[in-house]
Each structure stands twice: as C-alpha cells, then as structure tokens.
C-alpha positions as a LaTeX table, in Angstrom:
\begin{tabular}{lrrr}
\hline
Residue & $x$ (\AA) & $y$ (\AA) & $z$ (\AA) \\
\hline
Met1 & $-106.74$ & $-3.73$ & 55.69 \\
Arg2 & $-103.95$ & $-1.80$ & 53.98 \\
Ile3 & $-105.14$ & 1.81 & 53.90 \\
Ile4 & $-103.46$ & 4.94 & 52.55 \\
Val5 & $-104.60$ & 8.22 & 54.10 \\
Ala6 & $-103.60$ & 10.98 & 51.70 \\
Gly7 & $-103.52$ & 14.33 & 53.48 \\
Gly8 & $-102.88$ & 12.46 & 56.73 \\
Asp9 & $-101.18$ & 15.43 & 58.39 \\
Gly10 & $-104.30$ & 17.61 & 58.15 \\
Phe11 & $-107.28$ & 18.41 & 60.36 \\
Cys12 & $-109.39$ & 15.48 & 59.13 \\
Gly13 & $-106.60$ & 13.22 & 57.91 \\
Trp14 & $-104.52$ & 13.03 & 61.09 \\
Pro15 & $-107.28$ & 11.81 & 63.46 \\
Thr16 & $-108.53$ & 9.47 & 60.71 \\
Ala17 & $-105.08$ & 7.88 & 60.37 \\
Leu18 & $-104.85$ & 7.37 & 64.15 \\
Tyr19 & $-108.37$ & 5.98 & 64.39 \\
Leu20 & $-107.84$ & 3.47 & 61.59 \\
Ser21 & $-104.48$ & 2.44 & 63.06 \\
Glu22 & $-106.08$ & 1.94 & 66.49 \\
Lys23 & $-108.66$ & $-0.30$ & 64.83 \\
Gly24 & $-105.88$ & $-2.56$ & 63.56 \\
His25 & $-105.48$ & $-1.44$ & 59.96 \\
Glu26 & $-102.09$ & $-1.03$ & 58.28 \\
Val27 & $-102.05$ & 2.75 & 57.76 \\
Thr28 & $-99.77$ & 4.75 & 55.50 \\
Ile29 & $-99.85$ & 8.57 & 55.42 \\
Val30 & $-99.07$ & 10.46 & 52.21 \\
Asp31 & $-98.73$ & 14.22 & 52.61 \\
Asn32 & $-96.69$ & 17.05 & 51.07 \\
Leu33 & $-97.05$ & 19.15 & 54.27 \\
Val34 & $-98.28$ & 22.13 & 52.23 \\
Arg35 & $-100.89$ & 23.05 & 54.84 \\
Arg36 & $-98.06$ & 23.93 & 57.26 \\
Lys37 & $-96.43$ & 26.06 & 54.56 \\
Ile38 & $-99.72$ & 27.88 & 53.92 \\
Asp39 & $-99.71$ & 28.93 & 57.60 \\
Asp40 & $-96.43$ & 30.70 & 56.90 \\
Glu41 & $-97.83$ & 32.26 & 53.71 \\
Leu42 & $-100.88$ & 33.62 & 55.54 \\
His43 & $-98.92$ & 34.62 & 58.65 \\
Ser44 & $-101.29$ & 32.40 & 60.59 \\
Asn45 & $-101.17$ & 29.33 & 62.82 \\
Ser46 & $-103.12$ & 26.65 & 64.61 \\
Val47 & $-104.44$ & 27.70 & 68.01 \\
Thr48 & $-103.26$ & 24.35 & 69.34 \\
Pro49 & $-99.51$ & 23.69 & 69.00 \\
Ile50 & $-98.94$ & 20.85 & 66.55 \\
Ala51 & $-95.83$ & 18.67 & 66.42 \\
Ser52 & $-94.09$ & 17.70 & 63.20 \\
Leu53 & $-95.58$ & 14.73 & 61.34 \\
Gln54 & $-92.58$ & 12.57 & 62.16 \\
Glu55 & $-92.84$ & 13.45 & 65.85 \\
Arg56 & $-96.53$ & 12.57 & 65.73 \\
Val57 & $-96.10$ & 9.10 & 64.25 \\
Asp58 & $-93.10$ & 8.39 & 66.49 \\
Lys59 & $-95.18$ & 9.24 & 69.57 \\
Trp60 & $-98.03$ & 7.07 & 68.28 \\
Arg61 & $-95.66$ & 4.12 & 67.90 \\
Glu62 & $-94.24$ & 4.76 & 71.38 \\
Leu63 & $-97.71$ & 4.81 & 72.98 \\
Thr64 & $-99.40$ & 2.01 & 71.05 \\
Gly65 & $-96.71$ & $-0.09$ & 69.41 \\
Lys66 & $-98.46$ & 0.55 & 66.10 \\
Glu67 & $-96.50$ & 1.86 & 63.11 \\
Ile68 & $-97.84$ & 4.41 & 60.65 \\
Lys69 & $-95.67$ & 4.72 & 57.57 \\
Val70 & $-95.11$ & 8.18 & 56.09 \\
Tyr71 & $-94.39$ & 9.25 & 52.52 \\
Glu72 & $-93.71$ & 12.95 & 52.05 \\
Gly73 & $-94.66$ & 13.91 & 48.52 \\
Asp74 & $-97.25$ & 15.34 & 46.15 \\
Leu75 & $-100.08$ & 13.46 & 44.42 \\
Asn76 & $-99.45$ & 15.69 & 41.40 \\
His77 & $-96.11$ & 13.91 & 40.93 \\
Tyr78 & $-97.17$ & 10.66 & 39.32 \\
Asp79 & $-93.80$ & 8.93 & 39.66 \\
Phe80 & $-93.97$ & 9.48 & 43.41 \\
Leu81 & $-97.57$ & 8.28 & 43.62 \\
Ser82 & $-96.73$ & 5.21 & 41.51 \\
Leu83 & $-93.94$ & 4.28 & 43.92 \\
Val84 & $-96.32$ & 4.54 & 46.87 \\
Phe85 & $-98.86$ & 2.26 & 45.19 \\
Lys86 & $-96.21$ & $-0.29$ & 44.20 \\
Asn87 & $-94.76$ & $-0.38$ & 47.70 \\
Glu88 & $-97.95$ & $-0.36$ & 49.75 \\
Arg89 & $-100.53$ & $-2.05$ & 47.49 \\
Pro90 & $-103.48$ & $-0.31$ & 49.17 \\
Glu91 & $-106.87$ & $-1.97$ & 49.54 \\
Ala92 & $-108.41$ & 1.42 & 50.31 \\
Phe93 & $-107.24$ & 4.94 & 49.44 \\
Val94 & $-108.68$ & 7.69 & 51.66 \\
His95 & $-108.27$ & 10.96 & 49.79 \\
Phe96 & $-108.12$ & 14.05 & 51.99 \\
Ala97 & $-105.16$ & 15.57 & 50.12 \\
Glu98 & $-106.77$ & 18.64 & 48.57 \\
Gln99 & $-106.66$ & 22.37 & 49.18 \\
Arg100 & $-109.81$ & 22.69 & 51.31 \\
Ser101 & $-110.48$ & 26.40 & 51.78 \\
Ala102 & $-113.03$ & 28.32 & 49.69 \\
Pro103 & $-111.57$ & 31.72 & 50.68 \\
Tyr104 & $-108.04$ & 30.57 & 49.80 \\
Ser105 & $-109.24$ & 29.64 & 46.31 \\
Met106 & $-110.76$ & 33.13 & 45.95 \\
Ile107 & $-107.72$ & 35.23 & 46.94 \\
Asp108 & $-106.65$ & 35.85 & 43.33 \\
Arg109 & $-105.98$ & 34.16 & 39.99 \\
Glu110 & $-102.86$ & 32.40 & 41.27 \\
His111 & $-104.66$ & 30.81 & 44.20 \\
Ala112 & $-107.63$ & 29.79 & 42.07 \\
Val113 & $-105.35$ & 28.11 & 39.52 \\
Tyr114 & $-103.32$ & 26.40 & 42.23 \\
Thr115 & $-106.46$ & 25.04 & 43.86 \\
Gln116 & $-107.85$ & 23.72 & 40.58 \\
Gln117 & $-104.57$ & 22.12 & 39.52 \\
Asn118 & $-103.71$ & 20.65 & 42.90 \\
Asn119 & $-107.14$ & 19.19 & 43.55 \\
Val120 & $-108.37$ & 18.09 & 40.12 \\
Leu121 & $-105.09$ & 16.84 & 38.67 \\
Gly122 & $-104.01$ & 15.17 & 41.90 \\
Asn123 & $-107.29$ & 13.28 & 42.03 \\
Leu124 & $-106.94$ & 12.31 & 38.39 \\
Asn125 & $-103.51$ & 10.87 & 39.17 \\
Val126 & $-105.03$ & 8.80 & 41.98 \\
Leu127 & $-107.61$ & 7.37 & 39.58 \\
Tyr128 & $-104.90$ & 6.38 & 37.10 \\
Ala129 & $-102.75$ & 4.87 & 39.85 \\
Ile130 & $-105.65$ & 2.71 & 41.00 \\
Lys131 & $-106.31$ & 1.62 & 37.40 \\
Glu132 & $-102.66$ & 0.84 & 36.71 \\
Phe133 & $-101.50$ & $-0.73$ & 39.97 \\
Glu134 & $-104.42$ & $-1.73$ & 42.24 \\
Pro135 & $-107.67$ & $-1.94$ & 40.26 \\
Asp136 & $-109.55$ & $-3.46$ & 43.18 \\
Cys137 & $-108.55$ & $-0.63$ & 45.57 \\
His138 & $-111.55$ & 1.22 & 47.00 \\
Leu139 & $-111.30$ & 4.99 & 46.59 \\
Ile140 & $-112.83$ & 6.83 & 49.56 \\
Lys141 & $-112.91$ & 10.42 & 48.40 \\
Leu142 & $-113.70$ & 13.45 & 50.53 \\
Gly143 & $-116.26$ & 15.57 & 48.71 \\
Thr144 & $-118.31$ & 18.37 & 50.20 \\
Met145 & $-121.96$ & 19.22 & 50.76 \\
Gly146 & $-120.99$ & 22.55 & 49.17 \\
Glu147 & $-121.15$ & 20.86 & 45.77 \\
Tyr148 & $-124.94$ & 21.03 & 45.93 \\
Gly149 & $-125.28$ & 24.67 & 46.91 \\
Gln150 & $-128.63$ & 25.57 & 48.47 \\
Pro151 & $-131.37$ & 24.43 & 46.05 \\
Asn152 & $-135.02$ & 25.09 & 46.79 \\
Ile153 & $-135.64$ & 21.33 & 46.95 \\
Asp154 & $-134.43$ & 18.56 & 49.29 \\
Ile155 & $-130.81$ & 17.51 & 48.64 \\
Glu156 & $-130.63$ & 13.78 & 47.91 \\
Glu157 & $-127.52$ & 11.63 & 48.28 \\
Gly158 & $-125.74$ & 12.13 & 44.99 \\
Tyr159 & $-128.62$ & 11.20 & 42.65 \\
Ile160 & $-132.18$ & 12.30 & 41.98 \\
Glu161 & $-135.03$ & 10.69 & 40.03 \\
Ile162 & $-136.29$ & 13.07 & 37.34 \\
Glu163 & $-139.50$ & 12.84 & 35.33 \\
His164 & $-139.44$ & 15.01 & 32.21 \\
Lys165 & $-141.90$ & 15.00 & 29.32 \\
Gly166 & $-143.24$ & 11.58 & 30.21 \\
Arg167 & $-139.86$ & 9.88 & 30.77 \\
Lys168 & $-137.99$ & 9.04 & 33.99 \\
Asp169 & $-134.30$ & 8.72 & 34.78 \\
Thr170 & $-132.02$ & 8.73 & 37.81 \\
Leu171 & $-129.40$ & 11.44 & 37.29 \\
Pro172 & $-126.60$ & 13.05 & 39.30 \\
Phe173 & $-128.02$ & 15.68 & 41.64 \\
Pro174 & $-127.52$ & 19.19 & 40.19 \\
Lys175 & $-124.43$ & 21.07 & 41.39 \\
Gln176 & $-124.32$ & 24.71 & 42.40 \\
Pro177 & $-120.82$ & 25.25 & 43.87 \\
Gly178 & $-120.04$ & 28.53 & 45.57 \\
Ser179 & $-116.28$ & 28.97 & 45.00 \\
Phe180 & $-113.40$ & 27.82 & 42.83 \\
Tyr181 & $-112.58$ & 25.33 & 45.61 \\
His182 & $-116.09$ & 23.88 & 45.54 \\
Leu183 & $-115.87$ & 23.64 & 41.77 \\
Thr184 & $-112.85$ & 21.35 & 42.13 \\
Lys185 & $-114.94$ & 18.93 & 44.13 \\
Val186 & $-117.57$ & 18.93 & 41.37 \\
His187 & $-114.88$ & 18.24 & 38.77 \\
Asp188 & $-113.56$ & 15.40 & 40.97 \\
Thr189 & $-117.04$ & 13.92 & 41.20 \\
His190 & $-117.41$ & 13.85 & 37.43 \\
Asn191 & $-113.93$ & 12.38 & 36.89 \\
Ile192 & $-114.46$ & 9.65 & 39.47 \\
Met193 & $-117.90$ & 8.77 & 38.12 \\
Phe194 & $-116.44$ & 8.47 & 34.62 \\
Ala195 & $-113.50$ & 6.35 & 35.82 \\
Cys196 & $-115.88$ & 3.97 & 37.59 \\
Lys197 & $-117.90$ & 3.65 & 34.40 \\
Ile198 & $-115.03$ & 2.95 & 32.02 \\
Trp199 & $-112.49$ & 1.14 & 34.24 \\
Gly200 & $-114.67$ & $-0.55$ & 36.84 \\
Ile201 & $-113.12$ & 1.34 & 39.75 \\
Arg202 & $-115.01$ & 1.18 & 43.05 \\
Ala203 & $-115.47$ & 4.58 & 44.73 \\
Thr204 & $-117.33$ & 6.24 & 47.59 \\
Asp205 & $-117.73$ & 10.02 & 47.54 \\
Leu206 & $-118.21$ & 11.36 & 51.09 \\
Asn207 & $-119.97$ & 14.69 & 50.65 \\
Gln208 & $-118.95$ & 16.05 & 54.01 \\
Gly209 & $-120.53$ & 18.91 & 55.88 \\
Val210 & $-118.57$ & 21.44 & 57.92 \\
Val211 & $-116.51$ & 19.64 & 60.56 \\
Tyr212 & $-116.34$ & 20.92 & 64.13 \\
Gly213 & $-114.74$ & 19.67 & 67.32 \\
Leu214 & $-111.09$ & 19.07 & 67.94 \\
Asn215 & $-110.22$ & 15.85 & 69.73 \\
Thr216 & $-110.82$ & 12.16 & 69.21 \\
Glu217 & $-109.98$ & 9.45 & 71.72 \\
Glu218 & $-106.72$ & 8.91 & 69.86 \\
Thr219 & $-105.55$ & 12.54 & 69.65 \\
Lys220 & $-106.19$ & 12.94 & 73.40 \\
Lys221 & $-103.62$ & 10.27 & 74.29 \\
Asp222 & $-100.76$ & 12.79 & 74.31 \\
Pro223 & $-100.21$ & 16.50 & 73.54 \\
Val224 & $-97.86$ & 15.49 & 70.69 \\
Leu225 & $-100.86$ & 13.88 & 68.97 \\
Ala226 & $-102.98$ & 17.06 & 69.20 \\
Asn227 & $-105.05$ & 18.05 & 66.20 \\
Arg228 & $-104.91$ & 21.50 & 64.62 \\
Leu229 & $-107.53$ & 24.20 & 65.25 \\
Asp230 & $-107.83$ & 26.82 & 62.52 \\
Tyr231 & $-109.48$ & 30.16 & 63.26 \\
Asp232 & $-108.41$ & 32.72 & 60.66 \\
Gly233 & $-110.66$ & 34.21 & 57.99 \\
Val234 & $-109.26$ & 31.87 & 55.34 \\
Phe235 & $-109.23$ & 28.39 & 56.92 \\
Gly236 & $-111.27$ & 28.89 & 60.06 \\
Thr237 & $-114.90$ & 27.78 & 59.82 \\
Ala238 & $-117.64$ & 30.01 & 61.21 \\
Leu239 & $-117.93$ & 27.98 & 64.41 \\
Asn240 & $-114.15$ & 27.98 & 65.00 \\
Arg241 & $-114.01$ & 31.73 & 64.45 \\
Phe242 & $-116.89$ & 32.33 & 66.87 \\
Val243 & $-115.17$ & 30.22 & 69.55 \\
Ile244 & $-111.86$ & 32.04 & 69.14 \\
Gln245 & $-113.46$ & 35.48 & 68.98 \\
Ser246 & $-115.35$ & 34.75 & 72.20 \\
Ala247 & $-112.17$ & 33.56 & 73.93 \\
Ile248 & $-110.32$ & 36.81 & 73.19 \\
Gly249 & $-113.23$ & 39.16 & 73.90 \\
His250 & $-113.90$ & 40.02 & 70.27 \\
Asp251 & $-117.45$ & 40.27 & 68.94 \\
Met252 & $-118.58$ & 37.21 & 67.03 \\
Thr253 & $-118.84$ & 38.41 & 63.44 \\
Val254 & $-121.81$ & 36.96 & 61.55 \\
Tyr255 & $-121.65$ & 37.45 & 57.78 \\
Gly256 & $-124.74$ & 39.30 & 56.56 \\
Ser257 & $-128.08$ & 38.17 & 57.95 \\
Gly258 & $-126.69$ & 34.92 & 59.36 \\
Gly259 & $-129.39$ & 32.87 & 57.70 \\
Gln260 & $-126.87$ & 30.84 & 55.67 \\
Thr261 & $-127.58$ & 27.21 & 56.64 \\
Arg262 & $-125.10$ & 24.38 & 56.26 \\
Ala263 & $-124.64$ & 20.73 & 57.23 \\
Phe264 & $-122.29$ & 19.89 & 60.13 \\
Leu265 & $-120.66$ & 16.93 & 61.85 \\
Asn266 & $-118.26$ & 16.21 & 64.68 \\
Ile267 & $-114.67$ & 15.18 & 63.88 \\
Lys268 & $-115.39$ & 11.96 & 65.79 \\
Asp269 & $-118.06$ & 11.17 & 63.19 \\
Thr270 & $-115.70$ & 11.99 & 60.32 \\
Val271 & $-113.31$ & 9.20 & 61.33 \\
Arg272 & $-116.15$ & 6.76 & 61.92 \\
Cys273 & $-117.70$ & 7.52 & 58.52 \\
Val274 & $-114.41$ & 6.69 & 56.80 \\
Glu275 & $-114.26$ & 3.41 & 58.71 \\
Ile276 & $-117.83$ & 2.57 & 57.69 \\
Ala277 & $-117.02$ & 3.26 & 54.04 \\
Ala278 & $-113.88$ & 1.13 & 54.22 \\
Glu279 & $-115.66$ & $-1.80$ & 55.86 \\
Asn280 & $-118.56$ & $-1.62$ & 53.38 \\
Pro281 & $-116.82$ & $-0.96$ & 50.05 \\
Ala282 & $-118.55$ & 0.06 & 46.86 \\
Asp283 & $-119.04$ & $-2.66$ & 44.27 \\
Gln284 & $-116.77$ & $-2.88$ & 41.25 \\
Gly285 & $-117.72$ & $-0.10$ & 38.85 \\
Glu286 & $-119.96$ & 1.58 & 41.44 \\
Phe287 & $-119.77$ & 5.28 & 42.20 \\
Arg288 & $-121.83$ & 5.90 & 45.32 \\
Val289 & $-122.38$ & 9.08 & 47.27 \\
Phe290 & $-122.90$ & 9.42 & 51.02 \\
Asn291 & $-123.96$ & 12.79 & 52.45 \\
Gln292 & $-121.67$ & 12.89 & 55.48 \\
Phe293 & $-123.27$ & 15.11 & 58.10 \\
Thr294 & $-125.44$ & 14.79 & 61.20 \\
Glu295 & $-127.09$ & 18.19 & 61.79 \\
Ser296 & $-127.82$ & 21.49 & 60.04 \\
Phe297 & $-127.48$ & 24.99 & 61.52 \\
Ser298 & $-127.59$ & 28.55 & 60.33 \\
Val299 & $-124.65$ & 30.83 & 61.02 \\
Gln300 & $-126.81$ & 32.76 & 63.49 \\
Asp301 & $-127.67$ & 29.49 & 65.25 \\
Leu302 & $-123.95$ & 28.79 & 65.72 \\
Ala303 & $-123.32$ & 32.24 & 67.14 \\
Glu304 & $-126.18$ & 31.88 & 69.62 \\
Lys305 & $-125.00$ & 28.42 & 70.72 \\
Thr306 & $-121.46$ & 29.73 & 71.18 \\
Lys307 & $-122.75$ & 32.71 & 73.20 \\
Gln308 & $-124.63$ & 30.34 & 75.51 \\
Ala309 & $-121.59$ & 28.09 & 76.03 \\
Ala310 & $-119.39$ & 31.11 & 76.69 \\
Ala311 & $-121.84$ & 32.39 & 79.31 \\
Glu312 & $-121.58$ & 29.05 & 81.14 \\
Leu313 & $-117.82$ & 29.74 & 81.37 \\
Asp314 & $-118.45$ & 33.29 & 82.61 \\
Ile315 & $-117.42$ & 34.79 & 79.28 \\
Glu316 & $-119.54$ & 37.64 & 77.95 \\
Ala317 & $-119.78$ & 37.10 & 74.19 \\
Asn318 & $-121.46$ & 39.52 & 71.82 \\
Ile319 & $-122.79$ & 38.95 & 68.31 \\
Thr320 & $-122.52$ & 41.52 & 65.52 \\
Ser321 & $-123.27$ & 41.45 & 61.80 \\
Ile322 & $-120.70$ & 42.49 & 59.21 \\
Glu323 & $-120.88$ & 42.80 & 55.43 \\
Asn324 & $-120.75$ & 39.38 & 53.84 \\
Pro325 & $-117.44$ & 38.93 & 51.95 \\
Arg326 & $-118.96$ & 36.09 & 49.93 \\
Ile327 & $-121.50$ & 36.04 & 47.12 \\
Glu328 & $-124.15$ & 33.66 & 48.48 \\
Asn329 & $-127.77$ & 33.37 & 49.46 \\
Glu330 & $-128.23$ & 34.43 & 53.06 \\
Asp331 & $-131.82$ & 33.31 & 53.58 \\
His332 & $-132.81$ & 30.09 & 51.85 \\
Tyr333 & $-134.38$ & 26.63 & 52.10 \\
Tyr334 & $-132.05$ & 23.84 & 53.22 \\
Asn335 & $-132.95$ & 20.22 & 53.83 \\
Ala336 & $-130.49$ & 17.44 & 53.00 \\
Val337 & $-130.81$ & 13.65 & 53.21 \\
Asn338 & $-128.22$ & 11.67 & 55.18 \\
Thr339 & $-129.61$ & 8.18 & 55.62 \\
Asn340 & $-126.90$ & 6.00 & 53.99 \\
Leu341 & $-124.27$ & 6.28 & 56.72 \\
Ile342 & $-126.89$ & 6.12 & 59.50 \\
Asp343 & $-128.25$ & 2.91 & 57.96 \\
Leu344 & $-124.70$ & 1.47 & 57.94 \\
Gly345 & $-124.26$ & 2.11 & 61.66 \\
Leu346 & $-123.20$ & 5.72 & 62.25 \\
Glu347 & $-124.20$ & 6.88 & 65.75 \\
Pro348 & $-123.87$ & 10.69 & 65.65 \\
His349 & $-122.03$ & 12.87 & 68.14 \\
Leu350 & $-124.10$ & 16.05 & 68.23 \\
Leu351 & $-123.17$ & 19.70 & 68.78 \\
Thr352 & $-123.75$ & 20.03 & 72.53 \\
Gln353 & $-122.79$ & 22.73 & 74.98 \\
Asp354 & $-120.12$ & 20.38 & 76.34 \\
Val355 & $-118.50$ & 20.18 & 72.90 \\
Leu356 & $-118.51$ & 23.96 & 72.57 \\
Lys357 & $-117.11$ & 24.44 & 76.08 \\
Glu358 & $-114.32$ & 21.97 & 75.31 \\
Met359 & $-113.39$ & 24.05 & 72.26 \\
Leu360 & $-113.61$ & 27.28 & 74.26 \\
Asn361 & $-111.40$ & 25.90 & 77.02 \\
Glu362 & $-108.84$ & 24.81 & 74.43 \\
Ala363 & $-108.87$ & 28.33 & 72.97 \\
Leu364 & $-108.48$ & 29.88 & 76.42 \\
Glu365 & $-105.57$ & 27.58 & 77.23 \\
His366 & $-103.69$ & 28.70 & 74.09 \\
Lys367 & $-105.04$ & 32.25 & 74.03 \\
Asp368 & $-101.51$ & 33.67 & 73.67 \\
Arg369 & $-101.15$ & 31.95 & 70.28 \\
Ile370 & $-104.15$ & 33.71 & 68.71 \\
Ile371 & $-103.22$ & 36.38 & 66.17 \\
Val372 & $-105.99$ & 38.90 & 66.72 \\
Glu373 & $-105.84$ & 40.53 & 63.28 \\
Asn374 & $-106.55$ & 37.15 & 61.66 \\
Val375 & $-110.03$ & 36.66 & 63.13 \\
Leu376 & $-111.71$ & 38.93 & 60.57 \\
Pro377 & $-112.16$ & 38.11 & 56.85 \\
Lys378 & $-109.72$ & 39.63 & 54.36 \\
Val379 & $-110.76$ & 37.77 & 51.20 \\
Thr380 & $-113.82$ & 38.87 & 49.22 \\
Trp381 & $-115.57$ & 37.06 & 46.37 \\
Lys382 & $-115.88$ & 40.28 & 44.34 \\
\hline
\end{tabular}
C-alpha cells in the first residue's frame, strides 16, 4: 500500500513510518521539521540524541534495503501538498503533522494562533487534496482522547445514542477540550466529518491517549534510528517527566491532587493501531472514530509506579505536589470505551515495571543531556 506519513519525523510518526515500511508498504514521509526548531525556541532537547531525518532514512535503507521517500515541506502550503499527492498517489494518508502540545498552545496569543492555524488549516488542506487528487485515499487522522474532556458519564467511541423528549438519535459525543491545542482537534473532527458527508471521503479518527515508551523493534535496530524522548514542561508528558526527574534525583512533581485520570498506550500499540486502521479502511463517506488507548491511570498512579520502578534500580525517588498550572478537574469520574481496535486485533502492550525501567535506564544513559531547569512547568493556563 502507498502510505504517506505526515509528521514522520516526530515521536509517533517516525516509528510508525519504520513499522509500516518493515511491513512492506511504500512509505513516504512529509515533514517540515518544525519540532526540531521548537527545541531551539524552548532551549530544550530530546533526552535521546536524534539523527537528522535524512540520516535516519539513509540508515534504514542501509539496514533493510527499504526506501522511505522524504518531502520536506508544510501542509499549510497547498502547492507543495498538491505536488506530493500528484507524485505519490497515496492510498492512505496518516496525519500526525500537527502541533501536539497543550502547554505550547497556551504560552501566549502568538502560540495559540500558530497552533490553530497550523493544525486546522493544514488538515483542511489535506481534505481538499484528497478530494482533488485521490478521492479514494483513506485519511487516518490522529485525534486525541482530550477532545472528550472528563465527563461524568462513560466516554463512547465518537458517537452516543441520545433519547430526548421521546425521540432518539445517534450524535457525536460531546466535546470538552482543555486547551487551544485540544480545540484544534475538535475543529479537525468537525471538518473531517463534514468532508466525509459532502465529498464521500473515507476517514478514521484515532482518538489517542497519552503515549509512553520509547522504542519499537524497528527503532532498536541502530542508534541512528532512535526515537525522541521529551521531558520538559511543555512537550514532556507526566510519565516522561517523572522518569527524568527520578533519574536526576529531582522530586517527581505531581500537579495538584494528582487525581487527574487519562487514557494511555504504549508507542508499540500506536504503530499497530495505524496498521489496523490502514488494513481495515473506512467505507466511502464514512467517518469513524476509534478510541486509541489500552489503560487508564491517574497522575498519582503514574508517580507511584515510577517510584517503584526506580526503587528496583536502587534509585530513591520522592513524590511531591505542586500548584497545578492548568485549569482542569483534579478529581473526577473517568471511564472510556476502547473496543473497536481490540475487536480488530490489537493485542495491548501494558505499562509494566520493565517498560518503566527501560525508560529510566535510557534516561540514566543520557543523563548529561538533561537540562535540569526544564523539568518544571513554566506555562500556566491563567
């Protein structure tokens, strides 16, 4: 299958591109490399050293004999995107190419506007490119479980049956996004749903939980293929920050009460979920939603698990609570449905102590790269 992975230089996109290539697909990466530039802007870095994109694909070809094409450019430039579609004629378009950090979108007006423009308009360009050049192309779009918020009812997969004043209907599940970034994903959802309705596009929205882990079988083939590991207060997830803080002897900083509960999955499951979606495409005109996660944990749960893993490596890790920089519910009900991908064959990799120790050992190996002042939050929602 001819597959474009947009955002293929990123944390999710790079291992996905390798995985799909290993499985025999013709993979093309499209990326503007902005994530690397944001590291410079934030005076931050990946804990793991990461090679240039060209070095990565060259090493992959050297090791496997498989070629991954690369186009460096921006989805917001429609002439560029049109050229990619004309040249590659994709059967599936995997869309990871969006600014993915909630804190980054909340820095100030400029970052909020950039996030909205980059994400929403770039996605709109993809929809038009599919319509104009490859109407049978399957859009596999990375959404987020954060679109739903934390409602006091079970979270269904994209849709919910409502009975109101004696009438029933199946409607999109209500959205309660928690940042300007999360709002872009909601806007994307509405735009894709509308495009499917009026143009007959086929699309799968993967509402992904928080991704943890680092390596896949493909990224472990050579250090040049290594994936990035973010840890700062802007792009680092809670689990990543806890791992890095433990490795450098810093208290693990739980925001508020630590009761905030979210959905999670291993990076190995991310790549498999994309493969499942590609191999089982949506029907023409269908907009379907898969909740892409395997487990749910509170922030306090994650800190306790990290503390236990650290102890097994003879690291004394402490947990402390700090003022929550976000505006969010800290103690709430959370129960989400995730049966679609399981029914299609996903066999989850769970958050075990071995996974946490692997991450801790990686952090210890590259401890000299960690910028200590970056492990605490600097962006507030207020």
